[in-house]
mmCIF file of C-alpha atoms in Angstrom:
data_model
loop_
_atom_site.group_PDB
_atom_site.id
_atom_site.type_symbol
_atom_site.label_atom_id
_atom_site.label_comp_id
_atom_site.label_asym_id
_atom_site.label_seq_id
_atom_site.Cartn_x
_atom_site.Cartn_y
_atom_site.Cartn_z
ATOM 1 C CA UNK V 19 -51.575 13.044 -4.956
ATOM 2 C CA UNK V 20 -50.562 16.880 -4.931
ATOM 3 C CA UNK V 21 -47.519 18.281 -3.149
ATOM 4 C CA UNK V 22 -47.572 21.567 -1.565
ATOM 5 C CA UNK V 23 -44.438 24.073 -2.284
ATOM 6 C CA UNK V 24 -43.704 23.610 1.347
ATOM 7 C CA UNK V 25 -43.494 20.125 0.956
ATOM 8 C CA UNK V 26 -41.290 20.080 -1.707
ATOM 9 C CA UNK V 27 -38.668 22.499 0.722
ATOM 10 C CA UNK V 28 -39.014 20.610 4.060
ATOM 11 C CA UNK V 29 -39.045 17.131 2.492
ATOM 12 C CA UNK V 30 -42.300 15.665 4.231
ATOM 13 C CA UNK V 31 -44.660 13.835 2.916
ATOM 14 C CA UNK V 32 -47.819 12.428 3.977
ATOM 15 C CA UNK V 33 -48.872 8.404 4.469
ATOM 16 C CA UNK V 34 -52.647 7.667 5.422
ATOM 17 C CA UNK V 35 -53.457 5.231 7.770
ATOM 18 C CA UNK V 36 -54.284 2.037 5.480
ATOM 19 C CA UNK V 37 -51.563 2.695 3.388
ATOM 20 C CA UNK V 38 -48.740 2.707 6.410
ATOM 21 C CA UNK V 39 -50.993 -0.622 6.969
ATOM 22 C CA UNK V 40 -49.715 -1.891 3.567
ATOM 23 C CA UNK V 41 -46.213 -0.868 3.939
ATOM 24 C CA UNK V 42 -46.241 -2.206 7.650
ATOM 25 C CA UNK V 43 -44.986 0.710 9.552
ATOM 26 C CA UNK V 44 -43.852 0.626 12.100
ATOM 27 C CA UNK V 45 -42.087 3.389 14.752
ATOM 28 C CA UNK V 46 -39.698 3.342 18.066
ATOM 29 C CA UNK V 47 -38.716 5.803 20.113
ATOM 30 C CA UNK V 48 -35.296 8.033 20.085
ATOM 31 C CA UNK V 49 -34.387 7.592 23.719
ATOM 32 C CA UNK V 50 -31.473 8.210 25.798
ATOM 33 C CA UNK V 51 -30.267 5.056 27.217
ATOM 34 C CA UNK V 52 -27.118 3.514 28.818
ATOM 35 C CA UNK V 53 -25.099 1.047 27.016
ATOM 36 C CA UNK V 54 -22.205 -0.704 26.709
ATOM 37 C CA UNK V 55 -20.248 -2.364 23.679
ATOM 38 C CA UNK V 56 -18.270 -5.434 23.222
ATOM 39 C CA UNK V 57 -15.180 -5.951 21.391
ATOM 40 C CA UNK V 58 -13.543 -9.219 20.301
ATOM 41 C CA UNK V 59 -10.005 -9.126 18.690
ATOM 42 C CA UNK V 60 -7.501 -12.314 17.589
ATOM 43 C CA UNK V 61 -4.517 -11.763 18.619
ATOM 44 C CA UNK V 62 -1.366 -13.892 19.346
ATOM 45 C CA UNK V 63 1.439 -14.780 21.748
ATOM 46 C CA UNK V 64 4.914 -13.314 22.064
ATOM 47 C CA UNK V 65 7.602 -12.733 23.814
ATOM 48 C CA UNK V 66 8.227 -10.129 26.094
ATOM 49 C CA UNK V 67 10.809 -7.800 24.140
ATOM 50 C CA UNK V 68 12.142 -6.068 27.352
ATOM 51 C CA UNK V 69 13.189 -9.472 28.813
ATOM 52 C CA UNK V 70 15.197 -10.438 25.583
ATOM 53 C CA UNK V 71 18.828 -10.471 25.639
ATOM 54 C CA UNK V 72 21.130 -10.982 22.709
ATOM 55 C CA UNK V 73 24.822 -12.412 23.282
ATOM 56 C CA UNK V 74 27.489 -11.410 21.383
ATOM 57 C CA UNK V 75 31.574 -11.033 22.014
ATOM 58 C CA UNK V 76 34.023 -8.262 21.712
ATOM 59 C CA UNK V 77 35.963 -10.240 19.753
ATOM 60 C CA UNK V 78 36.565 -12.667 16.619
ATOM 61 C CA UNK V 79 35.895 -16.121 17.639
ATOM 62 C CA UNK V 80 35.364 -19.865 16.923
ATOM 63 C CA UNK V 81 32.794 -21.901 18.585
ATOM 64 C CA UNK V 82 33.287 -25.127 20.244
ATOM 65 C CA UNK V 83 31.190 -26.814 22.442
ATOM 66 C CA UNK V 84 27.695 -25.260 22.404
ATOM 67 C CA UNK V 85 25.327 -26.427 25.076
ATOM 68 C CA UNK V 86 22.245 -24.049 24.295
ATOM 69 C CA UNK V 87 21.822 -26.004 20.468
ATOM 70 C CA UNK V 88 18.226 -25.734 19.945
ATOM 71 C CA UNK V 89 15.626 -23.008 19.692
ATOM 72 C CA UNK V 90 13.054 -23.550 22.435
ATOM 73 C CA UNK V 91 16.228 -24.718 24.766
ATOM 74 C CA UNK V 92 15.235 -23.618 28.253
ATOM 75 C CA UNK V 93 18.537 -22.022 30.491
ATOM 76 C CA UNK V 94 19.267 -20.766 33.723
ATOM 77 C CA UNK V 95 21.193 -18.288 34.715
ATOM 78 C CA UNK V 96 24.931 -19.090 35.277
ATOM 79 C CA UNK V 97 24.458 -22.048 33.071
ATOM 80 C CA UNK V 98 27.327 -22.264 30.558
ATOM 81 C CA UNK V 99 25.790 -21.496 26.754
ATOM 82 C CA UNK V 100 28.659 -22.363 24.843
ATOM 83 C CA UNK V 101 32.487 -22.169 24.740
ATOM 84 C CA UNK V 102 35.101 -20.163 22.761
ATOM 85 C CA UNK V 103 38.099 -20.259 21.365
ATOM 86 C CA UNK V 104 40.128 -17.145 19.855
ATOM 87 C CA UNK V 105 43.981 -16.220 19.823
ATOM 88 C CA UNK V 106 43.248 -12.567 21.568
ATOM 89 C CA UNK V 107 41.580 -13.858 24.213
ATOM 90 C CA UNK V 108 44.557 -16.769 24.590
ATOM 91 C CA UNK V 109 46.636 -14.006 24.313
ATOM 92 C CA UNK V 110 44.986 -11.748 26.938
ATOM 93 C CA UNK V 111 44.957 -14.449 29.559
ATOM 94 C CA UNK V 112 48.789 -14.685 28.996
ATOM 95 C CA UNK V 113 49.547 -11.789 29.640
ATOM 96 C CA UNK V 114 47.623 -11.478 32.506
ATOM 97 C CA UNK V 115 49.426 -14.276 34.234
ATOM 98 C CA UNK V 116 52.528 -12.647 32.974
ATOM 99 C CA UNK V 117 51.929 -9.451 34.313
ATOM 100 C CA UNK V 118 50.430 -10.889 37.666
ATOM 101 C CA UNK V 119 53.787 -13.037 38.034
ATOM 102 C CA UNK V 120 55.722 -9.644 37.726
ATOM 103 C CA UNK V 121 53.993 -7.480 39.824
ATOM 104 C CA UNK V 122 53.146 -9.661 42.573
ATOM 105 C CA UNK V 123 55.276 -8.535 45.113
ATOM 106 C CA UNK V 124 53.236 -4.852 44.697
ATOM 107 C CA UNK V 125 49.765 -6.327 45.847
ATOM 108 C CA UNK V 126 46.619 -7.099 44.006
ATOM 109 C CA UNK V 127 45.194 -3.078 44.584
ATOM 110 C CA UNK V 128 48.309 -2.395 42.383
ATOM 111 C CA UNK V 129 46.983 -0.205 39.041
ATOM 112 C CA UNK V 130 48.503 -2.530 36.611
ATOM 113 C CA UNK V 131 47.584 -5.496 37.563
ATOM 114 C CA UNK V 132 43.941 -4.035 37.856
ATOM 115 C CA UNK V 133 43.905 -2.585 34.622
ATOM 116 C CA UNK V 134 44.837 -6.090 33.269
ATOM 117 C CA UNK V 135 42.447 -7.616 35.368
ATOM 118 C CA UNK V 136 39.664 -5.344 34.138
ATOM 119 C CA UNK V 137 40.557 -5.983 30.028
ATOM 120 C CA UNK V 138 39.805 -9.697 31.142
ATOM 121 C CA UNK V 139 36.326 -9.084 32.701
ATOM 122 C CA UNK V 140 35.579 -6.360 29.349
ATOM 123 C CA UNK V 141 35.808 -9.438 27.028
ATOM 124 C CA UNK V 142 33.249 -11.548 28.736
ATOM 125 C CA UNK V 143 35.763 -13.741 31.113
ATOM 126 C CA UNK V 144 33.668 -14.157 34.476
ATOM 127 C CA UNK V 145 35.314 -13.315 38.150
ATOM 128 C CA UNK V 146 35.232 -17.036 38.540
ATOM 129 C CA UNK V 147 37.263 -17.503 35.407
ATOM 130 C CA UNK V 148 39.677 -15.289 36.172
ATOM 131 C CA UNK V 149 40.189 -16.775 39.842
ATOM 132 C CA UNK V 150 40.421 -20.152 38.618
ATOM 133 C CA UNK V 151 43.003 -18.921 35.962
ATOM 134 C CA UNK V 152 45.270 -17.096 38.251
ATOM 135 C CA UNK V 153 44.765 -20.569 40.541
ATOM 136 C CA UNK V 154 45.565 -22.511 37.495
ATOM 137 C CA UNK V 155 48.408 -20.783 36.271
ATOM 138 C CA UNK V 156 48.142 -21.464 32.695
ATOM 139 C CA UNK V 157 45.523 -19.983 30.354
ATOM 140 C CA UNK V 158 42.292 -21.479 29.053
ATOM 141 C CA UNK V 159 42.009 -22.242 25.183
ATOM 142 C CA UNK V 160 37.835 -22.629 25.108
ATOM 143 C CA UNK V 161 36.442 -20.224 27.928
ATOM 144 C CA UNK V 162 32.426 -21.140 28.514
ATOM 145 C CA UNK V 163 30.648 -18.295 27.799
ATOM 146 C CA UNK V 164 27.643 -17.747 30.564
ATOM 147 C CA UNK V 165 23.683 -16.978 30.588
ATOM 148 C CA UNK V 166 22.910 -13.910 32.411
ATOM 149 C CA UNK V 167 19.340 -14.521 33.051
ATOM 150 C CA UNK V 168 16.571 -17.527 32.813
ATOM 151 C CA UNK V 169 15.228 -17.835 29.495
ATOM 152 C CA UNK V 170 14.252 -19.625 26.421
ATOM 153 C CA UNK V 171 16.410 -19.341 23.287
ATOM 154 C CA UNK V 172 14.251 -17.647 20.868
ATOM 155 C CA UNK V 173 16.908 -17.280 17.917
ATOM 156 C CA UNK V 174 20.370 -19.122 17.175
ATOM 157 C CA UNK V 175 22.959 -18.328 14.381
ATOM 158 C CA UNK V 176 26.005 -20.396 15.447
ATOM 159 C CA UNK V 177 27.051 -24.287 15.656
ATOM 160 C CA UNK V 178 29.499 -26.470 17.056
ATOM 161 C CA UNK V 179 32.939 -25.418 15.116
ATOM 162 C CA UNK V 180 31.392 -21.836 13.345
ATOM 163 C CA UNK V 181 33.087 -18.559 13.140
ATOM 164 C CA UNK V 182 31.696 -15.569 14.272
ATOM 165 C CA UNK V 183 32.875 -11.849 13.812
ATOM 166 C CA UNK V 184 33.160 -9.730 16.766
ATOM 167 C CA UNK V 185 30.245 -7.536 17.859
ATOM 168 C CA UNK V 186 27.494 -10.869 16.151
ATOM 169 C CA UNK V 187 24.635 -11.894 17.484
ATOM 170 C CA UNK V 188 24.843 -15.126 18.443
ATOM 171 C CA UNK V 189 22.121 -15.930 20.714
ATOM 172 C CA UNK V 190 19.112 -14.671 21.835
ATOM 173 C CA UNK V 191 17.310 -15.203 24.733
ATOM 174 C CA UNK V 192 13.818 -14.681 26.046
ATOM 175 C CA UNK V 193 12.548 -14.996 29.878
ATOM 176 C CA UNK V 194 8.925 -16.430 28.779
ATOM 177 C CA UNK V 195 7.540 -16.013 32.647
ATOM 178 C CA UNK V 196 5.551 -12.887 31.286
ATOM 179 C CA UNK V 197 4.618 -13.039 27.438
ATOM 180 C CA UNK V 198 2.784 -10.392 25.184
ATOM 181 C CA UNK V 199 -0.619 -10.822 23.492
ATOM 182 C CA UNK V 200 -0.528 -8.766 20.400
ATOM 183 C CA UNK V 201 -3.970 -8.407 19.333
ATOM 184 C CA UNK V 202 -5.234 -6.463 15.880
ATOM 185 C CA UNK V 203 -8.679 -3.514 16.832
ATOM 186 C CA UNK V 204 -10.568 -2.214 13.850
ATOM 187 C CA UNK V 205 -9.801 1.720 13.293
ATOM 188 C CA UNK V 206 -13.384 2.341 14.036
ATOM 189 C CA UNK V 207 -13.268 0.520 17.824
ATOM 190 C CA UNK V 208 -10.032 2.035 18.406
ATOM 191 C CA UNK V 209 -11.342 5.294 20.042
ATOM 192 C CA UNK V 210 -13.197 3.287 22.838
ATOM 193 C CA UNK V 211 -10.061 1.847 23.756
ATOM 194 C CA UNK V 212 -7.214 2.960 26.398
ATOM 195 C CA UNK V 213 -3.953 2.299 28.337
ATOM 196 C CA UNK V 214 -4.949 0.291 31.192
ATOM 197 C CA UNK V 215 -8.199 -0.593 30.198
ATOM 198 C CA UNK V 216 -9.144 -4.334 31.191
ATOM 199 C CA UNK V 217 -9.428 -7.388 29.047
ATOM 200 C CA UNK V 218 -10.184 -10.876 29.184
ATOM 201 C CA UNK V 219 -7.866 -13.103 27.061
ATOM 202 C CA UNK V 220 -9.281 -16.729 25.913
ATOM 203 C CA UNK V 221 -7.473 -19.677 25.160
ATOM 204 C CA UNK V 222 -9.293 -22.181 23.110
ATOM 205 C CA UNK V 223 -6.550 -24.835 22.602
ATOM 206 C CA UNK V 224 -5.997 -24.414 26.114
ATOM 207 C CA UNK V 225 -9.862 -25.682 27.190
ATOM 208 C CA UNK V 226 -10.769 -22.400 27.191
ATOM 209 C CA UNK V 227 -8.699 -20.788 29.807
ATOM 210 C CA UNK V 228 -9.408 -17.358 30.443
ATOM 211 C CA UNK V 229 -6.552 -14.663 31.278
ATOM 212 C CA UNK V 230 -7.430 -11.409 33.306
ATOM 213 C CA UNK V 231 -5.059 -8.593 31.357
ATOM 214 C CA UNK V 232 -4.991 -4.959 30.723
ATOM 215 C CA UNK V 233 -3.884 -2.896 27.733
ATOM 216 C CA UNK V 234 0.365 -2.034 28.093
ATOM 217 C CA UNK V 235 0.154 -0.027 24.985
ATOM 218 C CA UNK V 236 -1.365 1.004 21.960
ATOM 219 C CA UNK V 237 0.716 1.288 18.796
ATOM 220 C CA UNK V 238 0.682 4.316 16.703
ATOM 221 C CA UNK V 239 0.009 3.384 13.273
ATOM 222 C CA UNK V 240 -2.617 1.466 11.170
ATOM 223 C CA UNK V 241 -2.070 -1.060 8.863
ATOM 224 C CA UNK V 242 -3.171 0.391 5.636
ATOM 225 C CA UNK V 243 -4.312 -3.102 3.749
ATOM 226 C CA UNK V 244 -6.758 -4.552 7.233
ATOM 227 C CA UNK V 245 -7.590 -0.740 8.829
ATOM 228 C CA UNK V 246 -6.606 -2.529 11.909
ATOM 229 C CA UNK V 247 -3.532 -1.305 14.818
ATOM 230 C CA UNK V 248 -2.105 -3.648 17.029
ATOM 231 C CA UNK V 249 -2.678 -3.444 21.272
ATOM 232 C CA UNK V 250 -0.420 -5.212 23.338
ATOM 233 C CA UNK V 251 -1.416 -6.988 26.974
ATOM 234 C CA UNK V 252 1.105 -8.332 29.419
ATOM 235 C CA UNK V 253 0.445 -11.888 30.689
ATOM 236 C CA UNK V 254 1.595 -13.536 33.464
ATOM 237 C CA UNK V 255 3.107 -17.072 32.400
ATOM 238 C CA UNK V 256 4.704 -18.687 35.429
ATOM 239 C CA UNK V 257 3.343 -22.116 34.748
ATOM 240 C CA UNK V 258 4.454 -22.055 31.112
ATOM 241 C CA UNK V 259 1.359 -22.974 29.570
ATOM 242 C CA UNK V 260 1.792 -19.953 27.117
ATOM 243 C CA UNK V 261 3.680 -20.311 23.943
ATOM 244 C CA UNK V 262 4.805 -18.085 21.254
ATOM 245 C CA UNK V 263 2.942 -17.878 18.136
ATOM 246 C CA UNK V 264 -0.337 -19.174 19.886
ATOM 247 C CA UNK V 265 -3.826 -17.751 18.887
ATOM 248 C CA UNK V 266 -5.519 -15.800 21.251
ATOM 249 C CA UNK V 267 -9.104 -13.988 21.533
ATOM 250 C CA UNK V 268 -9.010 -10.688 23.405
ATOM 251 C CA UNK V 269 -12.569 -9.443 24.575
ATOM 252 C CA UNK V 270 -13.561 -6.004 25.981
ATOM 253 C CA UNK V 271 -16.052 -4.254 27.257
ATOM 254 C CA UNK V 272 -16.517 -0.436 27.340
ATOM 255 C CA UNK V 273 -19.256 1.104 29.472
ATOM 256 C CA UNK V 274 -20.647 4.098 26.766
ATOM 257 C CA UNK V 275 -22.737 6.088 29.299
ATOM 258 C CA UNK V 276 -26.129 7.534 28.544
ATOM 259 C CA UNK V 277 -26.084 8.344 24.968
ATOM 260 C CA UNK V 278 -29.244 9.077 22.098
ATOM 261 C CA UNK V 279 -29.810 5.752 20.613
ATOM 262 C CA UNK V 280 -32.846 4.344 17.831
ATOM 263 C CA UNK V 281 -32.780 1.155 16.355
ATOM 264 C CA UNK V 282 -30.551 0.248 13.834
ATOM 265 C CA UNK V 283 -33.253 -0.397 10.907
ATOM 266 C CA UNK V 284 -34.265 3.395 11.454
ATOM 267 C CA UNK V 285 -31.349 4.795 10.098
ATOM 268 C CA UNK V 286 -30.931 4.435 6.494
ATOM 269 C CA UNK V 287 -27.348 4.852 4.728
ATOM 270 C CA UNK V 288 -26.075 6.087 1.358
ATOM 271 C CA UNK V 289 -22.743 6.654 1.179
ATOM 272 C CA UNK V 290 -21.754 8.726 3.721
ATOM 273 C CA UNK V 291 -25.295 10.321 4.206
ATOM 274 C CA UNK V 292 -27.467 9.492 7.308
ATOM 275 C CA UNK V 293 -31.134 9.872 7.299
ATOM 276 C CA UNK V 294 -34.004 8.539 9.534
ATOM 277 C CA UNK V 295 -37.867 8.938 9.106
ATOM 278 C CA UNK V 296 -39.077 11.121 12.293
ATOM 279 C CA UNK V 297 -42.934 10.644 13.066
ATOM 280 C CA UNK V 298 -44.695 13.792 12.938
ATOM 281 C CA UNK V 299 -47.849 12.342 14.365
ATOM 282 C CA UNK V 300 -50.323 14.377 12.705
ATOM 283 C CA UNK V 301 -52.345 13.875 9.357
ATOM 284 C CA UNK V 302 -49.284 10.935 8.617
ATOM 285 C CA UNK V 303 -46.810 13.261 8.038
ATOM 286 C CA UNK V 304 -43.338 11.830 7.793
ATOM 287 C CA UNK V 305 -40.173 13.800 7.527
ATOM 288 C CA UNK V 306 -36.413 12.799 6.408
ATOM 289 C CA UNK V 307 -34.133 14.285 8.625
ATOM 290 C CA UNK V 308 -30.115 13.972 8.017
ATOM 291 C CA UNK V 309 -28.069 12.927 11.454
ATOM 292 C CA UNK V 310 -25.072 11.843 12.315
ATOM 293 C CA UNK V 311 -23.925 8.469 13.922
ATOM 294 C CA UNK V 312 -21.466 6.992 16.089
ATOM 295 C CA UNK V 313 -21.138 3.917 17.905
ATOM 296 C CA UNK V 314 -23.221 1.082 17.071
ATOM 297 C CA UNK V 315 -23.949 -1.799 19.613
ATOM 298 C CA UNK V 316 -26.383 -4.365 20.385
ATOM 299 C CA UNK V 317 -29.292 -3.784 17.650
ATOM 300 C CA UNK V 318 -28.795 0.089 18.580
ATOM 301 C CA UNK V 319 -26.761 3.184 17.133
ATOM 302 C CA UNK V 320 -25.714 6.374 18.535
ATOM 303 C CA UNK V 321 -27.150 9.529 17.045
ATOM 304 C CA UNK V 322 -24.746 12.454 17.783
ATOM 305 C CA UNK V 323 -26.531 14.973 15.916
ATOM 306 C CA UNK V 324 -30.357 15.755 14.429
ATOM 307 C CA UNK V 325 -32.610 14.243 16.584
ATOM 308 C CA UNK V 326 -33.770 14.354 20.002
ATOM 309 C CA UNK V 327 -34.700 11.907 22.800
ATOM 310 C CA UNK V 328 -38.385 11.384 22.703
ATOM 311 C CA UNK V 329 -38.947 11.666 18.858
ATOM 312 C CA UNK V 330 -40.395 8.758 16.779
ATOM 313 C CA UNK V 331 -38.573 6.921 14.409
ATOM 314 C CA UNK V 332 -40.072 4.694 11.712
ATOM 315 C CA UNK V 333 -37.843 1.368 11.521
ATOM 316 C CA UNK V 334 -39.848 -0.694 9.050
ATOM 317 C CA UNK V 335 -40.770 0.220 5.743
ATOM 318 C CA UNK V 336 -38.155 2.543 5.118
ATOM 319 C CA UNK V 337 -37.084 1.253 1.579
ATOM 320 C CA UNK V 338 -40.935 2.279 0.230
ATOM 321 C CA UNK V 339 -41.090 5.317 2.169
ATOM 322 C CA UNK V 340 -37.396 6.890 1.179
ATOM 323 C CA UNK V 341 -38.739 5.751 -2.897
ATOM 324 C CA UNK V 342 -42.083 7.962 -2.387
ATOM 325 C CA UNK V 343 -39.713 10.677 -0.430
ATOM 326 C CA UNK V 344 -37.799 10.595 -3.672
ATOM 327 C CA UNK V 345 -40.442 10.851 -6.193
ATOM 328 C CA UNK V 346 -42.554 13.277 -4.684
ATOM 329 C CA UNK V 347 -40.175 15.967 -2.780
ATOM 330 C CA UNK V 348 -36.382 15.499 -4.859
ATOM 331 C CA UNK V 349 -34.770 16.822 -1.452
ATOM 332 C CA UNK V 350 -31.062 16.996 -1.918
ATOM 333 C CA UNK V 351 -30.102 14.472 0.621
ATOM 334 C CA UNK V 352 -31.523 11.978 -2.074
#
């Protein structure tokens, strides 16, 4: 079959009737049309960082009786975590009594005996300590060392009998009544997504519970090996059904507003070229244009650029129709 000059430029060609017949042709419509895309992530529990508390002493010490000996060991607050012994703080006590005995006739707002009082409450003794040592009158060789808040230990790095330096962690604590869902978002989904935006976290060990949530933040890197970036969601886990390290599947759903969208089997892709088959209607003229894409959803993808709403796509027969593109015309997008 000839080709016209102008053929060659513009890149159309021309299919009669019986032959689009052959190939099975077929054609939709560019429209403009609102939709909205779906996005599943796994993700997994954790513990709320900002409720974490570590506990560590100002001082060298031995450890003697420790109550909180297990990770997973549930506390209260005021309950004792362990006990301590060390020859500063024996010391310290000492001298407190010492110096309380001597200046008692000057009061308890004297400046002294406040500044000694206050060295005792800087190396972790409690008020109620310190009362029931001036009560006692004698100091006490393993002080209990307290919990500050309700929590779950999450880490532990001492036993019964173990040194530890001053300024060592030797607990750490987690209050598990909220908990984090870390969840890993393709780079590609990432722009549809936004602080505060609502999710729905599932479950499935837990007969398929579902969560209402909300995006708490969005982290600012990718991970170079997966393409992915973590999102973190803040659940509420009074009843304690939620447990570190669990799997989790976060879905959302992002309205896109009215956007250009064809099929996806009319656009055809070759590396990072874009090119659908636009109708022309008359004498079966068919011409390749190049466009640009964005979001794909539901059998559909967004055309951002090179076509307009109304214009007819083909979306079968492509493959045959891009080869006789190819042999007849030699456009450069091929």
């Amino acid at each position: 079959m000839p080709v016209s000059k102008q053929q060659t430029q513009s890149g159309v060609i021309s299919i009669d009737a019986r032959r689009r017949q052959l190939i099975g042709v077929k054609t939709a419509t560019a429209e403009y049309r609102e939709l909205s895309k779906s996005i599943t992530a796994v993700g997994r529990i954790a513990y709320d960082q900002h409720s974490a508390s570590e506990i560590n002493l100002k001082f060298d010490t031995w450890i003697g009786e420790l109550k909180a000996d297990f990770i997973g060991a549930r506390v209260k607050r005021g309950q004792v975590l362990f006990t301590v012994y060390s020859p500063e703080l024996l010391s310290a006590q000492q001298e407190y009594l010492e110096t309380r005995g001597r200046l008692a006739s000057r009061g308890s707002d004297d400046s002294l005996l406040k500044a000694a009082r206050s060295r005792l409450s800087l190396w972790n003794i409690s008020s109620a300590d310190i009362r029931a040592l001036e009560q006692r009158g004698r100091p006490i060789e393993f002080l209990p060392i307290y919990a500050e808040k309700n929590g779950v230990v999450v880490n532990k790095s001492i036993v019964s009998g173990s040194y530890a330096k001053a300024g060592s962690t030797l607990l750490q604590l987690a209050d598990l009544s909220t908990v984090w869902v870390e969840a890993e978002v393709y780079e590609a989904d990432l722009s549809l997504l936004e602080k505060g935006m609502s999710a729905t976290v599932n479950m499935r060990n837990l007969s398929e519970r579902e969560y209402p949530a909300k995006i708490d933040y969005i982290y600012p890197s990718v991970n170079p090996l997966t393409r992915t970036t973590r999102i973190r969601l803040v659940l509420d886990n009074s009843d304690g059904e939620l447990r570190p390290d669990m799997y989790a599947q976060v879905h959302f759903n992002k309205e896109l507003g009215k956007r250009l969208w064809v099929p996806e089997e009319g656009v055809m892709i070759a590396g990072e070229t874009r090119v659908v088959f636009v109708d022309l209607g008359s004498e079966g003229k068919i011409k390749p244009v190049l466009v640009n894409t964005g979001q794909r959803t539901k059998g559909w993808i967004e055309i951002t650029e090179g076509l307009s709403g109304g214009e007819q796509v083909i979306t079968s027969g492509n493959f045959l129709i891009a080869a006789e593109a190819k042999l007849k015309t030699g456009i450069a997008q091929w």
